[in-house]
């Protein structure tokens, strides 16, 4: 959500690195969450893990302005301009600004499907210059204030220079909401061997994440934090698992327009390379839901 370090978000949701992912699948919300992408971002999101989400990731339907409603379905879209596309802490867009966009179709039963795409940097990831994520899932309430989300997401790289670099993740998350605060716990598993296969790692990949967000009462400001752990093919530069984390804030400028600023890092620094896609940085983003 990164050679195309994409793959986007999740076990509890808000929204998807050399291989990308969205910011992750959609993040779970009280009603029908998407992953962020963390997310998250990207992340897809994040979806809060739209999110990261993908990466930011698919749009939270509870906050989006809808394009159309018909027969229990809601169609919404989102677009963003980010200083970097960070997928699970990895920079997949290099020094370039990333243009991102998505389309979501939600049903009142809890089923949803969508598309999310972002620019990536082939010279950084080797996965081409475009990441396109396709996902579908189901959200449902467990108990009052707690929502579950299960789904599947395919990370595709349409203009990858060589080979089939696409990969698929199964994801699930739980999101608990209390007033202006929410907490999410999620997991994503790629049972195959494709995706960010750096340094000879060829095996399945597991990603676990936790996200929190708190809206400041009587303001348009929301504070948020993220912690993730990767074990498997997408360990990037390490022989062991790698942590990624971020902390930041988002501000509703007006209507459907939101601005965010986050400090993002990944512990798996890439040494002896022209650039280190896992180096810490401050990432800014302007997004709109419609």
XYZ file of N, CA and C in Angstrom:
870
model
N 0.712 -0.065 0.000
C 0.000 0.000 0.000
C 1.562 0.142 0.000
N 7.541 1.853 -2.530
C 7.622 0.457 -2.355
C 7.575 -0.210 -3.686
N 8.637 -0.896 -4.276
C 8.711 -1.422 -5.640
C 7.349 -1.483 -6.175
N 6.612 -1.379 -5.555
C 5.175 -1.296 -5.635
C 4.820 -1.872 -4.310
N 5.280 -1.305 -3.307
C 5.012 -1.786 -1.962
C 3.595 -1.459 -1.627
N 2.694 -1.942 -2.319
C 1.311 -1.581 -2.138
C 0.614 -2.617 -1.334
N -0.361 -2.596 -0.982
C -1.195 -3.611 -0.457
C -2.113 -2.972 0.540
N -3.175 -2.727 0.696
C -3.882 -1.867 1.539
C -4.756 -2.560 2.300
N -5.257 -2.326 4.116
C -5.453 -2.288 5.270
C -6.168 -3.046 5.641
N -6.234 -5.174 6.665
C -6.714 -4.624 7.901
C -7.453 -5.554 8.820
N -7.456 -5.313 10.209
C -8.325 -6.059 11.116
C -9.249 -5.151 11.866
N -8.978 -3.917 12.211
C -9.952 -3.006 12.842
C -9.839 -1.674 12.158
N -10.614 -1.034 11.614
C -10.330 0.073 10.746
C -10.556 1.540 11.037
N -9.630 2.707 9.634
C -9.864 4.186 9.443
C -10.081 4.439 8.004
N -8.831 2.168 4.942
C -8.325 2.651 4.181
C -8.245 1.942 4.483
N -4.393 -0.710 -0.922
C -3.505 -0.973 -0.358
C -3.618 -1.235 -0.243
N 4.527 -1.435 -0.435
C 5.754 -0.656 -0.636
C 6.954 -1.322 -1.189
N 10.308 -2.461 -2.623
C 9.822 -2.368 -3.960
C 8.484 -2.971 -4.236
N 7.432 -3.234 -3.728
C 6.112 -3.579 -4.208
C 5.118 -2.850 -3.384
N 4.128 -2.293 -3.947
C 3.162 -1.504 -3.219
C 1.936 -2.237 -2.739
N 1.171 -1.551 -2.027
C -0.142 -2.018 -1.636
C -0.966 -0.855 -1.125
N -2.176 -0.635 -1.258
C -2.908 0.499 -0.821
C -2.957 0.746 0.496
N -2.830 1.512 0.176
C -2.819 1.766 1.234
C -3.696 0.802 1.638
N -4.100 -0.173 1.391
C -4.759 -1.191 2.085
C -6.187 -1.260 1.825
N -6.892 -2.283 2.200
C -8.316 -2.448 2.035
C -9.037 -1.456 2.898
N -10.296 -1.504 2.915
C -11.010 -0.455 3.579
C -10.975 -0.585 5.078
N -11.085 0.574 5.700
C -11.037 0.600 7.133
C -12.420 0.461 7.694
N -12.526 -0.206 8.819
C -13.856 -0.394 9.368
C -14.323 0.812 10.143
N -15.580 1.160 9.945
C -16.131 2.259 10.699
C -17.296 1.710 11.477
N -18.007 2.582 12.143
C -19.104 2.078 12.949
C -20.132 1.376 12.083
N -20.399 1.918 10.908
C -21.435 1.333 10.087
C -20.879 0.368 9.060
N -19.944 0.834 8.259
C -19.378 -0.023 7.232
C -18.011 0.460 6.853
N -16.991 0.107 7.660
C -15.662 0.672 7.532
C -14.858 0.223 6.329
N -13.933 1.099 5.941
C -12.924 0.773 4.933
C -11.578 0.802 5.622
N -10.589 0.190 5.012
C -9.282 0.201 5.626
C -8.461 1.424 5.279
N -7.615 1.885 6.121
C -6.775 3.037 5.855
C -5.578 2.749 5.126
N -5.622 2.900 5.292
C -4.539 2.721 4.881
C -4.029 3.254 5.841
N -4.130 3.179 6.750
C -3.699 3.553 7.186
C -3.658 3.937 6.712
N -5.541 3.264 5.663
C -4.859 3.606 5.739
C -4.564 3.248 5.207
N -3.545 3.654 5.903
C -3.717 4.142 6.014
C -3.224 5.132 5.544
N -3.468 5.299 5.293
C -3.396 5.954 4.854
C -3.727 5.626 4.228
N -2.735 5.212 2.131
C -2.766 5.110 1.519
C -3.457 4.738 1.382
N -4.463 3.516 2.106
C -4.013 2.522 2.736
C -5.515 3.287 2.149
N -5.116 2.610 0.666
C -5.595 2.651 0.727
C -5.707 3.201 1.424
N -5.146 2.479 1.938
C -5.870 3.100 2.687
C -5.591 2.778 2.996
N -6.937 4.075 4.610
C -6.836 3.481 5.002
C -7.565 3.503 4.859
N -9.484 4.043 3.696
C -10.011 3.150 4.578
C -9.105 3.190 5.648
N -9.230 3.074 7.076
C -8.164 3.097 8.048
C -7.332 2.023 7.770
N -7.404 1.674 7.068
C -6.439 1.013 6.655
C -6.833 1.040 5.589
N -7.960 2.546 5.131
C -8.203 3.381 4.202
C -8.092 4.497 4.439
N -5.704 2.397 4.411
C -5.621 2.747 4.418
C -5.041 2.872 4.297
N -4.752 3.303 4.684
C -3.450 3.387 4.944
C -3.429 3.252 4.065
N -4.754 2.169 3.691
C -5.076 1.885 3.359
C -4.960 1.784 2.803
N -4.826 1.014 1.439
C -4.880 1.280 1.371
C -5.011 1.921 1.318
N -2.595 3.802 1.766
C -2.589 3.801 1.183
C -3.661 4.551 0.902
N -3.723 4.845 1.178
C -4.342 5.118 1.619
C -5.325 4.500 1.103
N -6.467 4.691 1.214
C -7.323 3.609 0.902
C -8.728 4.038 0.674
N -9.637 3.083 0.541
C -11.020 3.392 0.222
C -11.652 4.343 1.219
N -12.673 5.014 0.787
C -13.323 6.032 1.604
C -14.244 5.420 2.645
N -14.274 6.003 3.822
C -15.219 5.600 4.852
C -16.602 6.065 4.412
N -17.524 5.136 4.145
C -18.832 5.528 3.626
C -19.624 6.418 4.565
N -19.313 6.363 5.859
C -20.049 7.182 6.818
C -19.695 8.657 6.664
N -18.537 8.939 6.038
C -18.085 10.323 5.930
C -18.142 10.858 4.503
N -18.394 9.981 3.551
C -18.342 10.407 2.152
C -19.641 11.044 1.701
N -19.523 11.942 0.741
C -20.696 12.453 0.050
C -20.942 11.483 -1.098
N -22.170 11.024 -1.283
C -22.417 9.968 -2.251
C -22.763 10.517 -3.626
N -22.255 9.825 -4.647
C -22.560 10.212 -6.010
C -23.978 9.806 -6.381
N -24.385 8.611 -5.913
C -25.705 8.108 -6.280
C -26.171 7.071 -5.279
N -27.493 6.927 -5.136
C -28.106 5.920 -4.278
C -29.179 5.205 -5.090
N -29.188 3.878 -5.013
C -30.193 3.126 -5.763
C -30.295 1.703 -5.204
N -31.518 1.264 -4.905
C -31.772 -0.106 -4.473
C -30.931 -0.578 -3.314
N -30.674 0.291 -2.339
C -29.856 -0.102 -1.206
C -28.370 0.092 -1.428
N -27.974 0.521 -2.622
C -26.565 0.754 -2.937
C -26.214 2.229 -2.813
N -24.980 2.502 -2.434
C -24.441 3.864 -2.384
C -23.147 3.881 -3.188
N -23.043 4.796 -4.124
C -21.835 4.945 -4.918
C -21.108 6.208 -4.483
N -19.827 6.089 -4.155
C -19.041 7.257 -3.744
C -17.653 7.177 -4.365
N -16.974 8.295 -4.362
C -15.637 8.351 -4.953
C -14.730 9.199 -4.084
N -13.432 9.076 -4.311
C -12.465 9.857 -3.549
C -11.258 10.139 -4.414
N -10.580 11.238 -4.126
C -9.363 11.597 -4.844
C -8.426 12.292 -3.866
N -7.123 12.165 -4.106
C -6.153 12.760 -3.181
C -4.871 13.123 -3.911
N -4.165 14.073 -3.331
C -2.843 14.477 -3.793
C -1.927 14.390 -2.574
N -0.920 13.490 -2.634
C -0.050 13.246 -1.484
C 1.397 13.550 -1.831
N 2.145 14.081 -0.871
C 3.558 14.372 -1.115
C 4.353 13.088 -1.322
N 3.883 11.979 -0.733
C 4.460 10.656 -0.941
C 3.340 9.622 -0.798
N 3.500 8.502 -1.482
C 2.588 7.381 -1.251
C 3.326 6.401 -0.345
N 2.916 6.341 0.905
C 3.557 5.450 1.873
C 2.667 4.236 2.078
N 3.218 3.063 1.805
C 2.490 1.815 2.014
C 3.150 1.052 3.129
N 2.432 0.954 4.253
C 2.971 0.287 5.438
C 4.361 0.824 5.763
N 4.460 2.128 5.708
C 5.686 2.807 6.078
C 6.697 2.955 4.972
N 6.459 2.334 3.815
C 7.425 2.366 2.710
C 6.980 3.357 1.640
N 7.919 4.133 1.161
C 7.643 5.138 0.137
C 7.644 4.489 -1.244
N 6.468 4.414 -1.872
C 6.371 3.792 -3.190
C 6.403 4.792 -4.334
N 6.345 6.073 -4.015
C 6.306 7.084 -5.083
C 7.621 7.836 -5.238
N 8.652 7.445 -4.488
C 9.939 8.116 -4.596
C 9.833 9.583 -4.224
N 10.456 10.436 -5.016
C 10.433 11.865 -4.754
C 9.246 12.559 -5.417
N 8.386 11.776 -6.042
C 7.272 12.358 -6.776
C 6.021 12.498 -5.914
N 5.219 13.513 -6.227
C 3.890 13.635 -5.627
C 3.019 12.537 -6.223
N 2.151 11.927 -5.393
C 1.301 10.833 -5.850
C -0.142 11.305 -6.008
N -0.701 11.067 -7.186
C -2.112 11.316 -7.434
C -2.851 9.998 -7.186
N -3.924 10.033 -6.382
C -4.639 8.826 -5.998
C -6.140 9.039 -6.176
N -6.858 7.951 -6.460
C -8.302 8.059 -6.632
C -8.950 6.703 -6.413
N -10.229 6.725 -6.003
C -10.932 5.474 -5.767
C -12.417 5.607 -6.005
N -13.058 4.458 -6.155
C -14.500 4.388 -6.372
C -15.036 3.257 -5.506
N -16.110 3.532 -4.731
C -16.671 2.552 -3.802
C -18.158 2.343 -4.029
N -18.579 1.089 -3.962
C -19.993 0.740 -4.042
C -20.354 -0.033 -2.782
N -21.223 0.543 -1.950
C -21.621 -0.063 -0.676
C -23.100 -0.431 -0.710
N -23.425 -1.558 -0.079
C -24.827 -1.968 0.018
C -25.264 -1.910 1.473
N -26.539 -1.631 1.681
C -27.056 -1.496 3.041
C -26.906 -2.772 3.854
N -26.741 -3.928 3.199
C -26.560 -5.201 3.904
C -25.189 -5.308 4.553
N -24.223 -4.462 4.110
C -22.869 -4.523 4.627
C -21.848 -4.957 3.589
N -22.301 -5.468 2.446
C -21.373 -5.855 1.384
C -20.866 -4.605 0.652
N -19.627 -4.662 0.177
C -19.048 -3.535 -0.545
C -18.006 -4.037 -1.541
N -17.684 -3.199 -2.505
C -16.633 -3.487 -3.477
C -16.081 -2.156 -3.960
N -14.863 -2.168 -4.470
C -14.302 -0.915 -4.925
C -12.994 -1.053 -5.668
N -12.548 0.078 -6.183
C -11.270 0.205 -6.875
C -10.502 1.358 -6.235
N -9.187 1.232 -6.163
C -8.368 2.344 -5.667
C -7.038 2.300 -6.400
N -6.571 3.459 -6.847
C -5.316 3.501 -7.577
C -4.419 4.627 -7.138
N -3.122 4.451 -7.388
C -2.142 5.479 -7.035
C -0.973 5.431 -8.000
N -0.346 6.573 -8.171
C 0.925 6.612 -8.878
C 1.994 6.007 -7.980
N 2.906 5.240 -8.574
C 4.089 4.760 -7.869
C 5.291 5.091 -8.752
N 6.485 4.822 -8.252
C 7.702 5.175 -8.994
C 8.447 3.899 -9.361
N 8.498 3.589 -10.657
C 9.143 2.354 -11.102
C 10.618 2.302 -10.722
N 11.287 3.459 -10.743
C 12.712 3.467 -10.404
C 12.932 3.136 -8.937
N 11.914 3.333 -8.112
C 12.010 2.995 -6.688
C 11.553 1.567 -6.430
N 10.460 1.153 -7.093
C 9.848 -0.136 -6.776
C 10.109 -1.242 -7.793
N 10.282 -0.879 -9.059
C 10.417 -1.896 -10.086
C 9.083 -2.512 -10.472
N 7.968 -1.927 -10.012
C 6.637 -2.441 -10.287
C 5.869 -1.594 -11.294
N 6.558 -0.743 -12.006
C 5.872 0.144 -12.937
C 5.528 1.458 -12.261
N 4.591 2.202 -12.851
C 4.247 3.521 -12.335
C 2.807 3.651 -11.854
N 2.069 2.533 -11.865
C 0.668 2.570 -11.448
C 0.357 1.362 -10.569
N -0.340 1.607 -9.479
C -0.883 0.534 -8.644
C -2.402 0.642 -8.694
N -3.071 -0.463 -8.958
C -4.528 -0.500 -8.980
C -4.987 -1.628 -8.076
N -5.760 -1.279 -7.049
C -6.253 -2.265 -6.087
C -7.740 -2.513 -6.321
N -8.126 -3.779 -6.277
C -9.522 -4.180 -6.452
C -9.919 -4.980 -5.218
N -10.998 -4.598 -4.562
C -11.340 -5.255 -3.302
C -12.847 -5.446 -3.154
N -13.198 -6.362 -2.250
C -14.606 -6.608 -1.924
C -14.641 -7.190 -0.515
N -15.717 -6.913 0.205
C -15.801 -7.418 1.572
C -17.177 -7.238 2.170
N -17.238 -7.477 3.475
C -18.508 -7.420 4.199
C -18.249 -6.864 5.587
N -19.021 -5.877 5.999
C -18.923 -5.321 7.342
C -20.217 -5.595 8.093
N -20.079 -5.824 9.396
C -21.271 -6.123 10.193
C -20.996 -5.786 11.655
N -22.030 -5.398 12.409
C -21.850 -5.072 13.822
C -21.760 -6.344 14.654
N -20.830 -6.359 15.614
C -20.716 -7.486 16.547
C -21.529 -7.212 17.795
N -21.213 -6.103 18.418
C -21.959 -5.621 19.565
C -22.043 -4.106 19.405
N -22.764 -3.448 20.281
C -22.891 -1.999 20.162
C -21.514 -1.330 20.193
N -21.226 -0.538 19.171
C -19.963 0.197 19.115
C -18.804 -0.579 18.525
N -19.006 -1.845 18.142
C -17.914 -2.647 17.580
C -18.350 -3.223 16.233
N -17.542 -2.992 15.211
C -17.844 -3.443 13.859
C -16.734 -4.347 13.343
N -17.122 -5.405 12.654
C -16.164 -6.321 12.032
C -16.147 -6.099 10.525
N -15.012 -6.392 9.913
C -14.838 -6.210 8.472
C -13.996 -7.374 7.955
N -14.465 -8.085 6.937
C -13.697 -9.167 6.321
C -13.734 -8.967 4.813
N -12.645 -9.293 4.132
C -12.641 -9.085 2.697
C -11.399 -9.616 2.025
N -11.301 -9.307 0.740
C -10.171 -9.730 -0.081
C -9.773 -8.555 -0.959
N -8.468 -8.393 -1.177
C -7.977 -7.288 -2.006
C -6.883 -7.798 -2.935
N -6.954 -7.391 -4.190
C -5.926 -7.728 -5.183
C -5.134 -6.476 -5.502
N -3.821 -6.571 -5.366
C -2.928 -5.468 -5.729
C -2.380 -5.768 -7.123
N -2.678 -4.899 -8.052
C -2.229 -5.127 -9.428
C -1.364 -3.969 -9.902
N -0.443 -4.293 -10.820
C 0.479 -3.294 -11.356
C 0.450 -3.398 -12.888
N -0.495 -2.679 -13.496
C -0.787 -2.832 -14.925
C 0.400 -2.601 -15.855
N 1.321 -1.698 -15.476
C 2.431 -1.413 -16.383
C 3.767 -1.897 -15.825
N 3.731 -2.963 -14.998
C 4.971 -3.532 -14.475
C 5.855 -3.949 -15.645
N 7.153 -3.641 -15.582
C 8.035 -3.885 -16.727
C 8.228 -5.354 -17.090
N 8.239 -6.224 -16.081
C 8.448 -7.652 -16.374
C 7.657 -8.518 -15.408
N 7.170 -9.664 -15.902
C 6.565 -10.671 -15.042
C 5.229 -10.266 -14.444
N 4.651 -11.209 -13.695
C 3.388 -10.984 -12.989
C 3.689 -10.654 -11.541
N 3.582 -9.393 -11.184
C 3.913 -8.956 -9.832
C 2.673 -8.745 -8.974
N 1.506 -9.072 -9.501
C 0.264 -8.895 -8.753
C 0.211 -9.851 -7.570
N -0.506 -9.446 -6.506
C -0.700 -10.345 -5.375
C -2.033 -10.058 -4.700
N -2.476 -11.019 -3.890
C -3.803 -10.954 -3.261
C -3.661 -11.124 -1.759
N -4.463 -10.369 -1.000
C -4.486 -10.501 0.457
C -5.918 -10.748 0.936
N -6.022 -11.554 1.969
C -7.258 -11.710 2.713
C -7.121 -10.854 3.960
N -8.154 -10.107 4.333
C -8.013 -9.223 5.485
C -9.249 -9.263 6.372
N -9.065 -8.877 7.619
C -10.183 -8.759 8.556
C -9.796 -7.741 9.618
N -10.791 -7.142 10.247
C -10.498 -6.150 11.274
C -11.688 -5.975 12.204
N -11.412 -5.426 13.345
C -12.437 -5.043 14.305
C -12.212 -3.577 14.632
N -13.286 -2.817 14.650
C -13.177 -1.401 14.978
C -14.159 -1.070 16.103
N -13.637 -0.478 17.161
C -14.469 -0.069 18.292
C -14.547 1.451 18.323
N -15.758 1.979 18.502
C -15.964 3.425 18.510
C -16.664 3.852 19.784
N -16.147 4.895 20.391
C -16.752 5.464 21.582
C -16.688 6.978 21.451
N -17.843 7.610 21.213
C -17.852 9.053 21.021
C -16.956 9.434 19.862
N -16.049 10.414 20.061
C -15.174 10.861 18.977
C -13.928 9.988 18.801
N -13.782 8.917 19.595
C -12.586 8.076 19.542
C -12.903 6.716 18.920
N -11.937 6.178 18.204
C -12.085 4.838 17.641
C -10.742 4.128 17.686
N -10.801 2.798 17.783
C -9.594 1.979 17.788
C -9.839 0.792 16.866
N -8.815 0.427 16.135
C -8.952 -0.651 15.163
C -7.815 -1.650 15.307
N -8.141 -2.924 15.152
C -7.146 -3.981 15.155
C -7.400 -4.816 13.914
N -6.370 -5.011 13.088
C -6.598 -5.718 11.834
C -5.437 -6.611 11.452
N -5.734 -7.528 10.523
C -4.710 -8.429 10.020
C -4.962 -8.659 8.539
N -3.877 -8.801 7.763
C -3.967 -9.101 6.333
C -2.960 -10.200 6.024
N -3.386 -11.173 5.210
C -2.523 -12.313 4.914
C -2.488 -12.569 3.420
N -1.273 -12.619 2.871
C -1.062 -12.986 1.472
C -0.564 -14.428 1.457
N -1.417 -15.390 1.056
C -1.024 -16.799 1.092
C -0.065 -17.190 -0.020
N 0.130 -16.309 -1.017
C 1.001 -16.629 -2.139
C 2.434 -16.209 -1.911
N 3.202 -16.172 -2.987
C 4.621 -15.831 -2.877
C 4.985 -14.604 -3.708
N 3.990 -13.943 -4.307
C 4.259 -12.727 -5.066
C 4.227 -11.509 -4.154
N 4.785 -10.407 -4.646
C 4.654 -9.149 -3.912
C 5.854 -8.826 -3.067
N 6.590 -7.826 -3.427
C 7.737 -7.335 -2.669
C 8.731 -8.439 -2.368
N 9.003 -9.296 -3.306
C 9.918 -10.414 -3.059
C 11.354 -9.937 -3.186
N 11.800 -9.186 -2.198
C 13.162 -8.650 -2.227
C 14.122 -9.578 -1.492
N 15.353 -9.557 -1.892
C 16.387 -10.274 -1.159
C 16.176 -11.773 -1.107
N 15.408 -12.321 -2.040
C 15.233 -13.764 -2.075
C 14.121 -14.302 -1.207
N 13.377 -13.430 -0.499
C 12.256 -13.903 0.316
C 11.111 -14.309 -0.609
N 10.732 -15.568 -0.577
C 9.608 -16.025 -1.393
C 8.739 -16.909 -0.505
N 7.729 -16.340 0.095
C 6.844 -17.066 1.007
C 5.617 -16.211 1.259
N 4.708 -16.729 2.073
C 3.506 -15.953 2.388
C 3.881 -14.744 3.243
N 2.917 -13.825 3.401
C 3.182 -12.607 4.173
C 2.016 -12.311 5.106
N 2.342 -11.939 6.337
C 1.328 -11.586 7.335
C 1.570 -10.160 7.808
N 0.490 -9.383 7.865
C 0.599 -8.010 8.357
C -0.442 -7.791 9.444
N 0.012 -7.293 10.594
C -0.876 -7.005 11.724
C -0.778 -5.520 12.022
N -1.927 -4.885 12.295
C -1.886 -3.450 12.534
C -2.872 -3.018 13.609
N -2.547 -1.900 14.240
C -3.442 -1.262 15.194
C -3.509 0.221 14.883
N -4.714 0.798 14.953
C -4.892 2.213 14.645
C -5.808 2.848 15.686
N -5.521 4.082 16.032
C -6.394 4.837 16.930
C -6.615 6.218 16.342
N -7.802 6.782 16.571
C -8.066 8.157 16.158
C -8.977 8.809 17.184
N -8.762 10.091 17.404
C -9.550 10.841 18.383
C -9.901 12.193 17.787
N -11.181 12.460 17.662
C -11.626 13.761 17.194
C -11.639 14.748 18.341
N -11.069 15.925 18.135
C -11.043 16.939 19.179
C -12.411 17.639 19.215
N -13.121 17.553 20.333
C -14.468 18.146 20.418
C -14.506 19.613 20.005
N -15.582 19.983 19.290
C -15.834 21.346 18.848
C -14.761 21.888 17.905
N -14.024 20.965 17.258
C -13.053 21.373 16.227
C -13.194 20.432 15.040
N -12.522 20.766 13.955
C -12.509 19.904 12.765
C -11.235 19.069 12.718
N -10.547 18.953 13.871
C -9.251 18.281 13.941
C -9.387 16.872 14.508
N -8.709 15.921 13.893
C -8.665 14.538 14.379
C -7.213 14.102 14.506
N -6.846 13.561 15.660
C -5.497 13.035 15.889
C -5.519 11.534 15.640
N -4.430 11.003 15.078
C -4.420 9.576 14.784
C -3.023 8.985 14.898
N -3.003 7.679 15.199
C -1.733 6.968 15.311
C -1.869 5.572 14.734
N -0.753 5.002 14.292
C -0.764 3.686 13.644
C 0.502 2.924 14.014
N 0.354 1.602 14.233
C 1.496 0.709 14.439
C 1.220 -0.567 13.668
N 2.182 -1.003 12.836
C 2.016 -2.220 12.055
C 3.243 -3.100 12.142
N 3.059 -4.394 11.827
C 4.170 -5.347 11.854
C 4.041 -6.287 10.664
N 5.106 -6.391 9.876
C 5.131 -7.246 8.696
C 6.032 -8.448 8.940
N 5.542 -9.646 8.576
C 6.360 -10.850 8.656
C 6.138 -11.661 7.385
N 7.219 -11.912 6.641
C 7.075 -12.666 5.407
C 7.763 -11.984 4.247
N 7.246 -12.223 3.044
C 7.869 -11.706 1.821
C 8.112 -10.209 1.879
N 7.145 -9.458 2.405
C 7.286 -8.004 2.406
C 8.023 -7.483 3.638
N 9.075 -8.176 4.020
C 9.902 -7.692 5.130
C 10.914 -6.664 4.652
N 10.906 -6.386 3.383
C 11.783 -5.372 2.809
C 13.247 -5.700 3.024
N 13.943 -4.940 3.881
C 15.397 -5.061 3.962
C 15.870 -5.903 5.139
N 15.001 -6.554 5.863
C 15.436 -7.283 7.052
C 15.169 -8.775 6.929
N 15.906 -9.568 7.690
C 15.682 -11.015 7.736
C 14.620 -11.364 8.763
N 14.252 -10.415 9.580
C 13.211 -10.620 10.581
C 12.020 -9.734 10.250
N 10.982 -9.804 11.073
C 9.827 -8.945 10.858
C 10.200 -7.481 11.015
N 9.374 -6.604 10.466
C 9.658 -5.166 10.514
C 8.433 -4.398 10.993
N 8.657 -3.431 11.871
C 7.591 -2.551 12.354
C 7.520 -1.291 11.494
N 6.317 -0.744 11.350
C 6.144 0.587 10.785
C 5.175 1.345 11.682
N 5.263 2.650 11.673
C 4.400 3.446 12.544
C 4.207 4.841 11.961
N 3.158 5.496 12.430
C 2.917 6.880 12.020
C 2.104 7.575 13.094
N 2.218 8.882 13.116
C 1.428 9.701 14.020
C 1.140 11.012 13.305
N -0.075 11.507 13.432
C -0.396 12.729 12.717
C -1.779 13.240 13.016
N -2.279 14.087 12.129
C -3.584 14.708 12.329
C -4.209 15.011 10.982
N -5.547 15.047 10.967
C -6.268 15.464 9.770
C -7.219 16.593 10.155
N -7.517 17.442 9.190
C -8.349 18.610 9.444
C -9.348 18.763 8.301
N -10.625 18.848 8.638
C -11.654 19.066 7.627
C -11.650 20.535 7.243
N -11.146 20.821 6.059
C -11.021 22.210 5.604
C -12.409 22.803 5.399
N -13.225 22.131 4.602
C -14.642 22.472 4.462
C -15.293 21.388 3.610
N -16.568 21.143 3.879
C -17.297 20.150 3.109
C -16.558 18.833 3.017
N -16.347 18.333 1.796
C -15.704 17.027 1.611
C -14.181 17.084 1.522
N -13.584 18.258 1.754
C -12.138 18.419 1.589
C -11.422 18.307 2.943
N -10.421 17.441 2.973
C -9.657 17.189 4.192
C -8.167 17.317 3.914
N -7.431 17.888 4.868
C -5.974 17.976 4.784
C -5.383 17.177 5.934
N -4.274 16.482 5.692
C -3.643 15.703 6.756
C -2.137 15.839 6.692
N -1.515 15.618 7.842
C -0.064 15.676 7.965
C 0.347 14.557 8.915
N 1.302 13.700 8.482
C 1.721 12.570 9.299
C 3.231 12.380 9.256
N 3.779 11.940 10.385
C 5.167 11.502 10.442
C 5.146 9.988 10.283
N 5.849 9.464 9.259
C 5.791 8.041 8.920
C 7.193 7.445 8.922
N 7.308 6.203 9.435
C 8.618 5.554 9.479
C 8.455 4.041 9.370
N 9.525 3.380 8.909
C 9.607 1.922 8.847
C 11.002 1.547 9.308
N 11.102 0.580 10.227
C 12.411 0.278 10.812
C 13.352 -0.448 9.849
N 12.828 -1.014 8.758
C 13.649 -1.819 7.843
C 14.372 -0.937 6.839
N 15.354 -0.174 7.279
C 16.080 0.714 6.384
C 16.819 -0.083 5.308
N 16.778 0.412 4.079
C 17.453 -0.225 2.951
C 18.839 0.407 2.826
N 19.867 -0.380 3.153
C 21.240 0.120 3.130
C 21.882 -0.153 1.777
N 22.912 0.587 1.464
C 23.701 0.392 0.251
C 22.841 0.478 -1.009
N 21.884 1.389 -0.994
C 21.036 1.604 -2.170
C 21.005 3.106 -2.463
N 20.712 3.481 -3.718
C 20.669 4.914 -4.067
C 19.700 5.692 -3.196
N 18.562 5.077 -2.862
C 17.579 5.724 -1.986
C 17.071 4.714 -0.976
N 16.605 5.196 0.151
C 16.045 4.349 1.196
C 14.547 4.619 1.282
N 13.690 3.753 0.697
C 12.249 4.010 0.694
C 11.607 3.907 2.065
N 12.362 3.404 3.052
C 11.811 3.246 4.397
C 12.261 4.331 5.364
N 12.936 5.355 4.860
C 13.389 6.426 5.748
C 12.202 7.239 6.263
N 12.336 7.767 7.471
C 11.268 8.554 8.086
C 11.046 9.849 7.315
N 9.774 10.280 7.276
C 9.478 11.527 6.589
C 8.121 12.044 7.034
N 7.882 13.320 6.784
C 6.575 13.920 7.042
C 5.808 13.926 5.722
N 4.598 13.393 5.751
C 3.792 13.240 4.528
C 2.530 14.098 4.635
N 2.310 14.913 3.637
C 1.113 15.750 3.596
C 0.160 15.248 2.530
N -1.133 15.480 2.736
C -2.132 15.030 1.765
C -3.352 15.929 1.791
N -3.890 16.174 0.604
C -5.173 16.848 0.445
C -6.114 15.856 -0.233
N -7.271 15.600 0.366
C -8.191 14.628 -0.196
C -9.606 15.180 -0.258
N -10.390 14.617 -1.183
C -11.780 15.021 -1.322
C -12.618 13.784 -1.542
N -13.793 13.733 -0.892
C -14.754 12.638 -1.044
C -15.977 13.166 -1.761
N -16.505 12.439 -2.714
C -17.693 12.907 -3.414
C -18.496 11.711 -3.942
